Short mmCIF file of C-alpha atoms and ligand atoms in Angstrom, two decimals:
data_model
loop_
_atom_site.label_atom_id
_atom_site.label_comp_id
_atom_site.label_asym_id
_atom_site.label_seq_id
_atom_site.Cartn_x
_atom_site.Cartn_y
_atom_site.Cartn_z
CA UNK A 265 206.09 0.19 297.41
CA UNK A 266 207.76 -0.42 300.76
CA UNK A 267 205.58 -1.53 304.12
CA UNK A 268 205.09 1.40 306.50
CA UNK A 269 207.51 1.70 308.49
CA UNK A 270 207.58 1.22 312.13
CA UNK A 271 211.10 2.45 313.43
CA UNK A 272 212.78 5.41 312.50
CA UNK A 273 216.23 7.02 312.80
CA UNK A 274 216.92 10.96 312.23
CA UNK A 275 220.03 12.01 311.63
CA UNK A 276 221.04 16.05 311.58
CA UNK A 277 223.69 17.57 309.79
CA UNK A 278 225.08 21.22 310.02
CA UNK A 279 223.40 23.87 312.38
CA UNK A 280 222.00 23.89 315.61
CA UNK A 281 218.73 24.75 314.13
CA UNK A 282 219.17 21.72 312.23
CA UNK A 283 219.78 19.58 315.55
CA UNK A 284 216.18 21.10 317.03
CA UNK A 285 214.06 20.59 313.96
CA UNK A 286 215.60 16.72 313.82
CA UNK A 287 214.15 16.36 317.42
CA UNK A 288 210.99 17.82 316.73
CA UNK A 289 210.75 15.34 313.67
CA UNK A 290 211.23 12.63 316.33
CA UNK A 291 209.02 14.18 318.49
CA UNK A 292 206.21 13.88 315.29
CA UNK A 293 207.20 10.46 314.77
CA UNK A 294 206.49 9.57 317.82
CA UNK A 295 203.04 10.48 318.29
CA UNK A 296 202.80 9.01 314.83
CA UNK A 297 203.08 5.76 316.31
CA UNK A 298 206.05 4.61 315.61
CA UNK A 299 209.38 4.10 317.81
CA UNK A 300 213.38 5.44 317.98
CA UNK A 301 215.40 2.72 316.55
CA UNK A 302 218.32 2.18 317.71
CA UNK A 303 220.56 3.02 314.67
CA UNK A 304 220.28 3.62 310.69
CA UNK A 305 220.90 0.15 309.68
CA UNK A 306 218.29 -1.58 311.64
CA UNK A 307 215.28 1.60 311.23
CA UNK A 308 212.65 0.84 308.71
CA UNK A 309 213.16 4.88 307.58
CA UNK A 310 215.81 6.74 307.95
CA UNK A 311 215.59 10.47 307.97
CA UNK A 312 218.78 12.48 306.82
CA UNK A 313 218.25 16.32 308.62
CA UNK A 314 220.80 18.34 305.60
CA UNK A 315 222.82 21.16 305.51
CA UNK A 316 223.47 22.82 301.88
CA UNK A 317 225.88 25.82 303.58
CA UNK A 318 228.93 24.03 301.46
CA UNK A 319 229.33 21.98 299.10
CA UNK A 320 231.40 19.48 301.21
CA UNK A 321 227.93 19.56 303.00
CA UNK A 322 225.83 18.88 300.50
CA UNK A 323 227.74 15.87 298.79
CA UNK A 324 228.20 14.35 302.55
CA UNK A 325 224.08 13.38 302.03
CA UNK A 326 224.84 11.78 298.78
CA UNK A 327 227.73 9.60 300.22
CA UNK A 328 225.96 8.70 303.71
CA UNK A 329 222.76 7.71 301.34
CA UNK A 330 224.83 4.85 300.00
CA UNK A 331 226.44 4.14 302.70
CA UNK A 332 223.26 3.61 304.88
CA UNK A 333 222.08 1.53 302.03
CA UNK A 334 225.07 -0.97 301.70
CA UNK A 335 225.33 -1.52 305.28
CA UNK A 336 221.37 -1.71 305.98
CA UNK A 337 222.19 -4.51 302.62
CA UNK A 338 224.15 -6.75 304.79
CA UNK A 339 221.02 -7.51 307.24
CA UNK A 340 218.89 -7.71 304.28
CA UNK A 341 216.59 -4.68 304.76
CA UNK A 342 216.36 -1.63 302.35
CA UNK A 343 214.71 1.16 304.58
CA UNK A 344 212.92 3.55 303.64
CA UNK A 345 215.03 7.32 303.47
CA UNK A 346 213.33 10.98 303.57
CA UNK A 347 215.69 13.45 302.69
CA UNK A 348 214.94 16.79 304.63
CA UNK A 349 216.86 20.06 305.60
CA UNK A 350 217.99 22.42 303.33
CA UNK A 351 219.36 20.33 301.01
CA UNK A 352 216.00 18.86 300.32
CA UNK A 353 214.85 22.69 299.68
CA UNK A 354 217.85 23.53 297.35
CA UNK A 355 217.71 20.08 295.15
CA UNK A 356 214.17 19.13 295.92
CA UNK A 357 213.38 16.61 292.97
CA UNK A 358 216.54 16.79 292.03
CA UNK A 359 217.55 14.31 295.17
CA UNK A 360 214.90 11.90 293.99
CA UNK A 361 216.48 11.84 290.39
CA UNK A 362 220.07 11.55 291.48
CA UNK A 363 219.84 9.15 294.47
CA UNK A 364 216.28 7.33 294.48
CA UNK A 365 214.83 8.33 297.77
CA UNK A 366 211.35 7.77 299.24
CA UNK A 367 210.65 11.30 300.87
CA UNK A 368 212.34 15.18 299.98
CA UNK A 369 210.82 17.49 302.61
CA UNK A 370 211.96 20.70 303.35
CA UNK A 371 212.71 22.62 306.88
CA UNK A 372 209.22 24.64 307.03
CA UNK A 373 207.22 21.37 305.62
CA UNK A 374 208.34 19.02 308.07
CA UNK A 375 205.13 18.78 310.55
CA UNK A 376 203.79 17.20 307.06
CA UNK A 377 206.57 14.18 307.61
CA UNK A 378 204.03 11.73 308.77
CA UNK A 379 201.62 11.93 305.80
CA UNK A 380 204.40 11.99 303.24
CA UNK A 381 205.90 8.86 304.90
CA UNK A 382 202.05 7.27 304.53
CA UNK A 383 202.28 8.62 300.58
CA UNK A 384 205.62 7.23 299.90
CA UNK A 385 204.31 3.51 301.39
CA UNK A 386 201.78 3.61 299.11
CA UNK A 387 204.12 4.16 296.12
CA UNK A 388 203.14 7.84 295.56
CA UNK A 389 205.36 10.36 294.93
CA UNK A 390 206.74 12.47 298.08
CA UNK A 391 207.60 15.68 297.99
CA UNK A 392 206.89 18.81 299.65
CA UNK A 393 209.12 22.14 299.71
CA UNK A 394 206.57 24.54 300.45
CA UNK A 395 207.02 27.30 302.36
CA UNK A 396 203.62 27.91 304.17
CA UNK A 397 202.63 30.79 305.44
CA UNK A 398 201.16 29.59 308.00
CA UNK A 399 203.98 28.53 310.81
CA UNK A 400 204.69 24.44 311.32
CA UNK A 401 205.14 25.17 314.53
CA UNK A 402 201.40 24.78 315.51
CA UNK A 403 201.20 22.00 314.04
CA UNK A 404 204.07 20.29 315.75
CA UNK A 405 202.83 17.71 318.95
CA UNK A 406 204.67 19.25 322.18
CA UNK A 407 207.82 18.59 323.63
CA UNK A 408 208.75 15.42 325.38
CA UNK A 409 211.69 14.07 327.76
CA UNK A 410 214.64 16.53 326.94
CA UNK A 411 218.28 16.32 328.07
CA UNK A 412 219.47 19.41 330.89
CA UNK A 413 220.42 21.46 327.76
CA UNK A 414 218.33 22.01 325.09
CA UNK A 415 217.43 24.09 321.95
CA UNK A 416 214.30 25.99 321.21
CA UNK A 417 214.20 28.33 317.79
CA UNK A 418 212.43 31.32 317.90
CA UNK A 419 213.10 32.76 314.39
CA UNK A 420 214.17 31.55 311.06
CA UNK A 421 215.12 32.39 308.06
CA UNK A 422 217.14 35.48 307.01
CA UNK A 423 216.68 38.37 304.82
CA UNK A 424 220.30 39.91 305.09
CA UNK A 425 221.53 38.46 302.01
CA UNK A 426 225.09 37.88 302.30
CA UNK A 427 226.56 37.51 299.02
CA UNK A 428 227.90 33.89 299.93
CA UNK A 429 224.92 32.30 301.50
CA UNK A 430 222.38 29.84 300.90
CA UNK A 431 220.34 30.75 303.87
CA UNK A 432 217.81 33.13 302.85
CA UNK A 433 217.11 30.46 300.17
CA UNK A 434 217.20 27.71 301.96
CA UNK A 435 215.05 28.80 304.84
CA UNK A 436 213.77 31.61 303.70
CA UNK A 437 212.88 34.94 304.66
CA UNK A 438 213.08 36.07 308.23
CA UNK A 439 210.19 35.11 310.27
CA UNK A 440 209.91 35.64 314.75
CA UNK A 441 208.02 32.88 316.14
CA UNK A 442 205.44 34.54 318.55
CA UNK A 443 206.66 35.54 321.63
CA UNK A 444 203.74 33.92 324.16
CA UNK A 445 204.06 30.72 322.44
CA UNK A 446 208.33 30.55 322.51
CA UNK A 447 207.12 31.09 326.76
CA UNK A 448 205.26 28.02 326.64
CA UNK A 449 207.64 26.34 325.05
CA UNK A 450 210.11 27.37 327.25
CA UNK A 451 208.30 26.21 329.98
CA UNK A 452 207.07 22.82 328.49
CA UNK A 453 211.35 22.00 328.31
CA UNK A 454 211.69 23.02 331.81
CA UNK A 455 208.95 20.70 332.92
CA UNK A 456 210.64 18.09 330.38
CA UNK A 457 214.19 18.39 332.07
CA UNK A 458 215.65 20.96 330.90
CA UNK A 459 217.91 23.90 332.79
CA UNK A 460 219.61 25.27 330.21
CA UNK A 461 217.75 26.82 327.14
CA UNK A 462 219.40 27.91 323.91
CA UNK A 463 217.07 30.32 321.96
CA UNK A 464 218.21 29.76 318.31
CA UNK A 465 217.46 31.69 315.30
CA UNK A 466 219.60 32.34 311.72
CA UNK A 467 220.04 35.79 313.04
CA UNK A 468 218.36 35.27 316.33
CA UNK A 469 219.35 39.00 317.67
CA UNK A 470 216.51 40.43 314.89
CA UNK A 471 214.26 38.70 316.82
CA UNK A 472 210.77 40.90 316.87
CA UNK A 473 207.27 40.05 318.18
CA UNK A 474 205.31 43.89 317.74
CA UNK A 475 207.90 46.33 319.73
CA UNK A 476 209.50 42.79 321.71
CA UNK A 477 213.14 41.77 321.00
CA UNK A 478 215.34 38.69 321.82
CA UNK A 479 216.10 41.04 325.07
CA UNK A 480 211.98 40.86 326.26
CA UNK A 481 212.69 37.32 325.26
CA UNK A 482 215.05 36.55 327.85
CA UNK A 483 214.31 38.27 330.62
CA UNK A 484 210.62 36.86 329.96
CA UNK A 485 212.41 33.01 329.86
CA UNK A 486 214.39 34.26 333.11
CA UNK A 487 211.62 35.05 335.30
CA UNK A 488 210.25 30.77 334.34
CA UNK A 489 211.10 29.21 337.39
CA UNK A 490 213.89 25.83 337.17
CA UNK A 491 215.66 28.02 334.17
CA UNK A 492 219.38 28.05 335.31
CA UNK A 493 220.83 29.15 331.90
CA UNK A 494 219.96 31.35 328.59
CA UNK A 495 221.95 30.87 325.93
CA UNK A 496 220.98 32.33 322.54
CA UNK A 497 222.57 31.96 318.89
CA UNK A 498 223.43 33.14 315.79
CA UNK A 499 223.78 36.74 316.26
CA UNK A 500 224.48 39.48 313.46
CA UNK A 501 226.66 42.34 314.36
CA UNK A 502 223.79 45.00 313.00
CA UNK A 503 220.98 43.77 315.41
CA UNK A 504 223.59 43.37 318.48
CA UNK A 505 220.71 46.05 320.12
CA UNK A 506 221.51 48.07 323.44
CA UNK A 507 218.52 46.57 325.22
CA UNK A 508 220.50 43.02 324.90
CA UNK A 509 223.91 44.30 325.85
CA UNK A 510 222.14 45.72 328.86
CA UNK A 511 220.79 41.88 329.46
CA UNK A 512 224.45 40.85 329.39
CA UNK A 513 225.00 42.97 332.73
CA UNK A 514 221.17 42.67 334.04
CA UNK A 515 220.49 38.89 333.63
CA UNK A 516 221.70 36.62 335.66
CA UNK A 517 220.79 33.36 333.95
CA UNK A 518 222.25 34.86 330.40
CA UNK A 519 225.52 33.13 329.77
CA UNK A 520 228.46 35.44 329.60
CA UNK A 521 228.80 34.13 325.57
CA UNK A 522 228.72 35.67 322.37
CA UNK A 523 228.63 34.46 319.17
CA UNK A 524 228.93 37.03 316.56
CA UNK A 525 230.66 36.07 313.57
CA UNK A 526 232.48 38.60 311.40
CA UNK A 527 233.39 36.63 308.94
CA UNK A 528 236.62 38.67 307.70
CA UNK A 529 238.32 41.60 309.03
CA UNK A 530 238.39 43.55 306.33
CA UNK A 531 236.58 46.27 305.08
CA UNK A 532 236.65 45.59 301.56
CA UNK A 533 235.81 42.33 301.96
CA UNK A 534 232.93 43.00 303.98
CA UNK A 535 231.29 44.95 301.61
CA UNK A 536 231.94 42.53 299.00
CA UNK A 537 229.95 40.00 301.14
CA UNK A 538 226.96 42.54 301.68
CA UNK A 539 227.96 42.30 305.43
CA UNK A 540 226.70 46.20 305.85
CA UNK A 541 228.87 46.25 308.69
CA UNK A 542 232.78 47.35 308.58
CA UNK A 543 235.50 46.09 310.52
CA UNK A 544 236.33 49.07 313.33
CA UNK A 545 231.98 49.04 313.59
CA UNK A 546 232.24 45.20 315.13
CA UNK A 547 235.64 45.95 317.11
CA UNK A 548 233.34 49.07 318.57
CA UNK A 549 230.14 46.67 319.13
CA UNK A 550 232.81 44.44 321.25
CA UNK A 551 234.08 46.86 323.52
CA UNK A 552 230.61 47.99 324.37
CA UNK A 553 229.47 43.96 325.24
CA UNK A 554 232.81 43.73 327.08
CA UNK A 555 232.26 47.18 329.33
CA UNK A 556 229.40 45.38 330.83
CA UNK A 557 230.30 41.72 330.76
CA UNK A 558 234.13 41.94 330.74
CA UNK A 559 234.49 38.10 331.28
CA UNK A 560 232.14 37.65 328.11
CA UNK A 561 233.66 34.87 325.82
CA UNK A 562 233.57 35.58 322.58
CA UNK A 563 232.74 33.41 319.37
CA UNK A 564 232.82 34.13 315.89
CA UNK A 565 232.71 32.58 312.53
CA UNK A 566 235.16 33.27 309.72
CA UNK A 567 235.32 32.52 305.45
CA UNK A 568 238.87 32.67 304.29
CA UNK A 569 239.17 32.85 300.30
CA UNK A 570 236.38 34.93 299.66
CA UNK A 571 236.49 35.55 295.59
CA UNK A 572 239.34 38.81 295.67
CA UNK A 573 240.66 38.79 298.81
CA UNK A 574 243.99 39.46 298.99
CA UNK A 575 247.15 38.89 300.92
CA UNK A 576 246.52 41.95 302.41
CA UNK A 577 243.13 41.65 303.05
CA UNK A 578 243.56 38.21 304.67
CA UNK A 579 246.30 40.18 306.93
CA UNK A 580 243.37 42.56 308.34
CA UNK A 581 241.67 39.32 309.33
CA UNK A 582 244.24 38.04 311.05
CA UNK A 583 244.83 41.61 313.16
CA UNK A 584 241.22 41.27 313.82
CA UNK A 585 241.65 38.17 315.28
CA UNK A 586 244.59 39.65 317.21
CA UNK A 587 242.47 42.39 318.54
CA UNK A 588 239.42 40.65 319.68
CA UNK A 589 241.26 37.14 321.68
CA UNK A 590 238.22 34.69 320.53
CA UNK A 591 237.34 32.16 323.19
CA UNK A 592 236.22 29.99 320.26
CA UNK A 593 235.76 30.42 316.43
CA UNK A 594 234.46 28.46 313.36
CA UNK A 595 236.50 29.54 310.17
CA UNK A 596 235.68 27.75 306.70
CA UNK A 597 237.16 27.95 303.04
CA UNK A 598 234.83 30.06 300.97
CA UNK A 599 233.03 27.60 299.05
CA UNK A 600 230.74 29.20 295.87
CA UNK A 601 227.18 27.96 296.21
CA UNK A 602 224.67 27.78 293.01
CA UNK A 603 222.38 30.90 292.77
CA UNK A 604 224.33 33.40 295.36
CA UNK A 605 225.52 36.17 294.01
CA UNK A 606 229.58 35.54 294.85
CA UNK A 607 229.26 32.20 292.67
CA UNK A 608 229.81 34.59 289.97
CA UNK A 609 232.23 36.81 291.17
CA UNK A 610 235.78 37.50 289.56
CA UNK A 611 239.10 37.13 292.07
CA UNK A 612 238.80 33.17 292.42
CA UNK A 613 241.22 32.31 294.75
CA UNK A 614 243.67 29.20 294.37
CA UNK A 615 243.19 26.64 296.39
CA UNK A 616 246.66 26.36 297.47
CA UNK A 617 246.59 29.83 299.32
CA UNK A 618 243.24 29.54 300.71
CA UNK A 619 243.94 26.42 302.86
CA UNK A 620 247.55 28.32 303.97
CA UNK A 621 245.30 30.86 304.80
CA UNK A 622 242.82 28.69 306.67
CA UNK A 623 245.68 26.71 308.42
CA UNK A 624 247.51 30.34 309.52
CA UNK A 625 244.02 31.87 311.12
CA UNK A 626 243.18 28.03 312.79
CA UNK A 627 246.25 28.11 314.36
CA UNK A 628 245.74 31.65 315.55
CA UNK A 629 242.05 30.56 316.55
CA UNK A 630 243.59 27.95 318.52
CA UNK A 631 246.27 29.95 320.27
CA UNK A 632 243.94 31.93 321.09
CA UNK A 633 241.49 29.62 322.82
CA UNK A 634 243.75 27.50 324.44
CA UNK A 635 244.87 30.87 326.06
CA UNK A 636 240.94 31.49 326.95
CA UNK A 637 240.70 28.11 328.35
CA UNK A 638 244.04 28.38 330.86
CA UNK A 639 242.88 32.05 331.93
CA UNK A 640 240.72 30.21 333.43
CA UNK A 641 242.56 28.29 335.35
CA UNK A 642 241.06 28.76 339.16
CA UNK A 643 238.23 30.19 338.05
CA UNK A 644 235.23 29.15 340.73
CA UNK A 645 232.05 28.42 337.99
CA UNK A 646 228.73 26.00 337.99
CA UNK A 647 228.56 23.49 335.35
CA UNK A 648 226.25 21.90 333.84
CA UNK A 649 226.61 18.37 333.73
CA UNK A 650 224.82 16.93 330.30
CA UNK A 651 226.61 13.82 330.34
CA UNK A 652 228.72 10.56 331.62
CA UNK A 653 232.28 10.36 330.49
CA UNK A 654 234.70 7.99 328.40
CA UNK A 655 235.83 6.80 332.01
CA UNK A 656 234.26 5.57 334.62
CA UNK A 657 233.00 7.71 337.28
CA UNK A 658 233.41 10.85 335.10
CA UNK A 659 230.81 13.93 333.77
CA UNK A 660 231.06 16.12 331.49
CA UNK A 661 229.55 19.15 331.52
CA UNK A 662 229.52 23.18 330.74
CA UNK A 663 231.09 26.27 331.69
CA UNK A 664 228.63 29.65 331.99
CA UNK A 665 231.69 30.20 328.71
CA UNK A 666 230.47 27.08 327.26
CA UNK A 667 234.08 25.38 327.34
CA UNK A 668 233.37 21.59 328.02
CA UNK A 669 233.97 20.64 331.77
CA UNK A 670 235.21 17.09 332.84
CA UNK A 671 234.67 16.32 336.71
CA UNK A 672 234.45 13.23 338.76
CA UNK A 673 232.61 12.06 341.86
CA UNK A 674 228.95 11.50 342.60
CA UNK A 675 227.15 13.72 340.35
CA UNK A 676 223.52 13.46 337.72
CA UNK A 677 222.73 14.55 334.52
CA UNK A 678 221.44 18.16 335.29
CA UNK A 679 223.42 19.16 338.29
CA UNK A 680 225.01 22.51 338.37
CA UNK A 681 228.18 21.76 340.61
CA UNK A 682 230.26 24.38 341.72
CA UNK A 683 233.44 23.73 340.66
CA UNK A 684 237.12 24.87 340.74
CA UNK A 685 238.49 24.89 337.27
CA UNK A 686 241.94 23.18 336.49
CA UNK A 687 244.35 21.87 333.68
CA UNK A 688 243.31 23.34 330.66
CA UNK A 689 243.81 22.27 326.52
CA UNK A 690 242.60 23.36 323.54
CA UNK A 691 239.23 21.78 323.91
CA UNK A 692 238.33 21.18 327.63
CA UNK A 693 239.56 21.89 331.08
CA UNK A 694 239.34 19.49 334.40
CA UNK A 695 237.04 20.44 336.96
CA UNK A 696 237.36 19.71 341.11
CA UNK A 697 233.74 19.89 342.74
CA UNK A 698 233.84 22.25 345.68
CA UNK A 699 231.62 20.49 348.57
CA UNK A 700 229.97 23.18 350.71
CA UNK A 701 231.07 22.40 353.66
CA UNK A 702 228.40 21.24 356.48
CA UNK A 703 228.25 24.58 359.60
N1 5AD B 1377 231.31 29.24 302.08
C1 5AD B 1377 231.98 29.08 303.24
N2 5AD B 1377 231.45 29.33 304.44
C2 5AD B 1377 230.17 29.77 304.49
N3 5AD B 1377 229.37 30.12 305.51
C3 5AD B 1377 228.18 30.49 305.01
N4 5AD B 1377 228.18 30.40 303.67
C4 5AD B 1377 229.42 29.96 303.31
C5 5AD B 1377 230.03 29.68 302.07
N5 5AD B 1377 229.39 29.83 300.91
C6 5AD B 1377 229.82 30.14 306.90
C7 5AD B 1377 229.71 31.53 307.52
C8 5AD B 1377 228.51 31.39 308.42
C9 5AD B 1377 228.61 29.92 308.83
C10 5AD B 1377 227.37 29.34 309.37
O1 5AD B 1377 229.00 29.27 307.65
O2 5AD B 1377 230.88 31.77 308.27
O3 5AD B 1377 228.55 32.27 309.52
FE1 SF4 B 1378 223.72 33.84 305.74
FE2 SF4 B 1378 224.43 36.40 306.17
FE3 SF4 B 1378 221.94 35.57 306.78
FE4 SF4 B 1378 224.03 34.73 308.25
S1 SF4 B 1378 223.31 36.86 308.04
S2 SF4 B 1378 222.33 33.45 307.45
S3 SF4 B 1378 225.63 34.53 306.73
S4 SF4 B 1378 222.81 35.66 304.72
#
């Protein structure tokens, strides 16, 4: 039995989903009575937000569980730890087995976090992985003090079932949050601070309320006054709907951004992975987003390895990556996961030539962005600012491309200032506030 505790720390792994859900947990907390400490080692519980999508992922939990043990050791204090997130889905008992923790819930149980915290005090057993029909959101308190940007999920779970991934049993299957209460929420983050709003979803592009899509969605969110920005992620390539392209060239708050991962360029390999899309359908998709948004940056995500592909296959990913120019891309080793149906597939590659592979398209991923990023180069933009700087007197903020903006002078957390963008890298680019100049 441990005292209940009184100070907590969440900590989220993985997905953006994953970052939301960890502030809503806080959020729960909160009106629970208790209070944000500071850091792990000096919260009475400790709540670790997983990701299961690899397996470097999933044994990161096990590792940070003894970590924040030992060093919560040295000051004498053994907190309490809920494991939640879709590892605590996957493993569910099996985390409580292997590494002794207090609480396992998973990512559509955890508006029950407060009375599983109570259970586990009181030496019970603590463990819930349902997944209710009934949606957690309603039962979550509503949203408090939020930074300029923030994140607000409208659908989860996914029912495309990609031969690699976790996800649709993880999170389950595909469910739209309705679309009158994703307003509200919308508007109770505006009133909380918030400019910027990042609809978020699995495969947020299916989103459907009766005959309303992620389109209605935004130009709904657009017409709340004090929104300055819509973002909205993941997309999938086969729900990429006209009505949204036509947003792209309609909307003025919708960030010229896309991410729509691919995943590989070839055929083959796509229809290995259940993708249901090939590779000349996404190149098409991408030149109809472009003809009405043709300063759109584009995103994707990327699985080198994949069990058979081959030198030549791997070479159709790379011309891919050629064709499109990527402002930014994610790009992973295929890693097998328990209970997909890949895990069992024949063609294992060698380790050796998967991470030459993954070093050849990084490299070509990073070409490609540090060529987005000096394009542009005296480019006239707002950006958000969403933070203070390593130096003194600096911000950093975001383009409407998302690249991160560093400017100095007198600015506040949720300006948009006009800026003239200047020396670019890989990762950021320097920005020179333009004053309007007095009549
Ligand atoms: N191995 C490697 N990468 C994966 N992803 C999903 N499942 C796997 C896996 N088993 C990647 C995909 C997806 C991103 C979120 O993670 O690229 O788009
Ligand atoms: Fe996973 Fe594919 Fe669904 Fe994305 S679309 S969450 S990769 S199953």
């Amino acid at each position: 039995m441990k005292p209940a505790p009184k100070t907590f720390h969440v900590k989220s792994f993985g997905c953006q989903m994953n970052v939301y859900d960890g502030e809503r947990m806080a959020e729960l907390m909160t009106a629970d009575g208790m209070t944000a400490a500071v850091d792990a080692a000096s919260a009475d519980l400790v709540v670790l937000n997983t990701c299961h999508i690899r397996e470097k992922a999933t044994e990161k939990v096990y590792s940070d569980i003894g970590r924040i043990r030992k060093d919560a050791g040295k000051l004498d204090r053994a907190p309490m730890i809920a494991v939640a997130g879709c590892v605590a889905q996957a493993e569910g008992a099996e985390i409580v087995a292997r590494a002794k923790v207090d609480v396992v819930v998973g990512p559509q149980a955890y508006h029950n976090l407060p009375g599983l915290v109570a259970k586990a005090a009181a030496g019970e057993a603590a463990l819930d992985t349902d997944m209710p029909l009934a949606s957690k959101f309603g039962a979550l308190p509503s949203r408090r003090r939020v930074g300029p940007s923030a994140f607000l999920t409208v659908a989860e779970g996914c029912d495309k079932f990609c031969t690699y991934c976790v996800v649709p049993y993880t999170r389950g299957a595909e469910i739209s949050r309705p679309f009158a209460a994703i307003v509200d929420e919308a508007r109770a983050l505006v009133d909380a601070g918030a400019r910027e709003i990042t609809l978020l979803g699995q495969n947020v592009n299916a989103y459907v309320d009766e005959n309303r899509g992620l389109h209605d969605l935004i130009r709904a969110i657009d017409r709340i006054p004090g929104v300055a920005r819509i973002r909205y992620t993941t997309s999938h390539p086969n729900d990429m709907a006209d009505g949204l392209i036509e947003a792209h060239r309609d909307v003025e708050t919708l960030m010229p951004y896309l991410h729509l991962p691919v995943q590989s360029g070839s055929t083959r390999i796509l229809r290995a992975m259940n993708r249901s899309h090939g590779r000349d359908d996404y190149l098409r998709l991408l030149d109809r987003v472009r003809a009405v948004r043709p300063d759109i940056a584009l995103s994707g995500d990327f699985i080198v390895g994949f069990p058979g592909e081959t030198d030549a296959d791997f070479a159709d990913t790379m011309s891919l990556v050629d064709a499109v120019g990527y402002a930014q891309a994610f790009s992973f080793k295929y890693s097998p996961r328990p209970g997909t149906p890949a895990a069992t597939m024949e063609g294992e590659v060698p380790a050796e030539v998967m991470d030459a592979r993954l070093q050849a398209l990084q490299a070509a991923l990073g070409r490609d962005q540090k060529a987005f990023n000096v394009a542009s180069v005296g480019r006239t933009c707002a950006v958000l600012v969403e933070r203070r700087g390593k130096l003194p007197g600096q911000w950093l903020g975001k383009s409407p491309w998302l690249q991160s903006v560093h400017l100095l002078g007198d600015h506040a957390i949720g300006d948009l200032v006009t800026v003239e963008l200047g020396d670019a890298t890989l990762s950021s680019l320097a920005g020179r506030a333009i004053v309007a100049k007095a009549a």
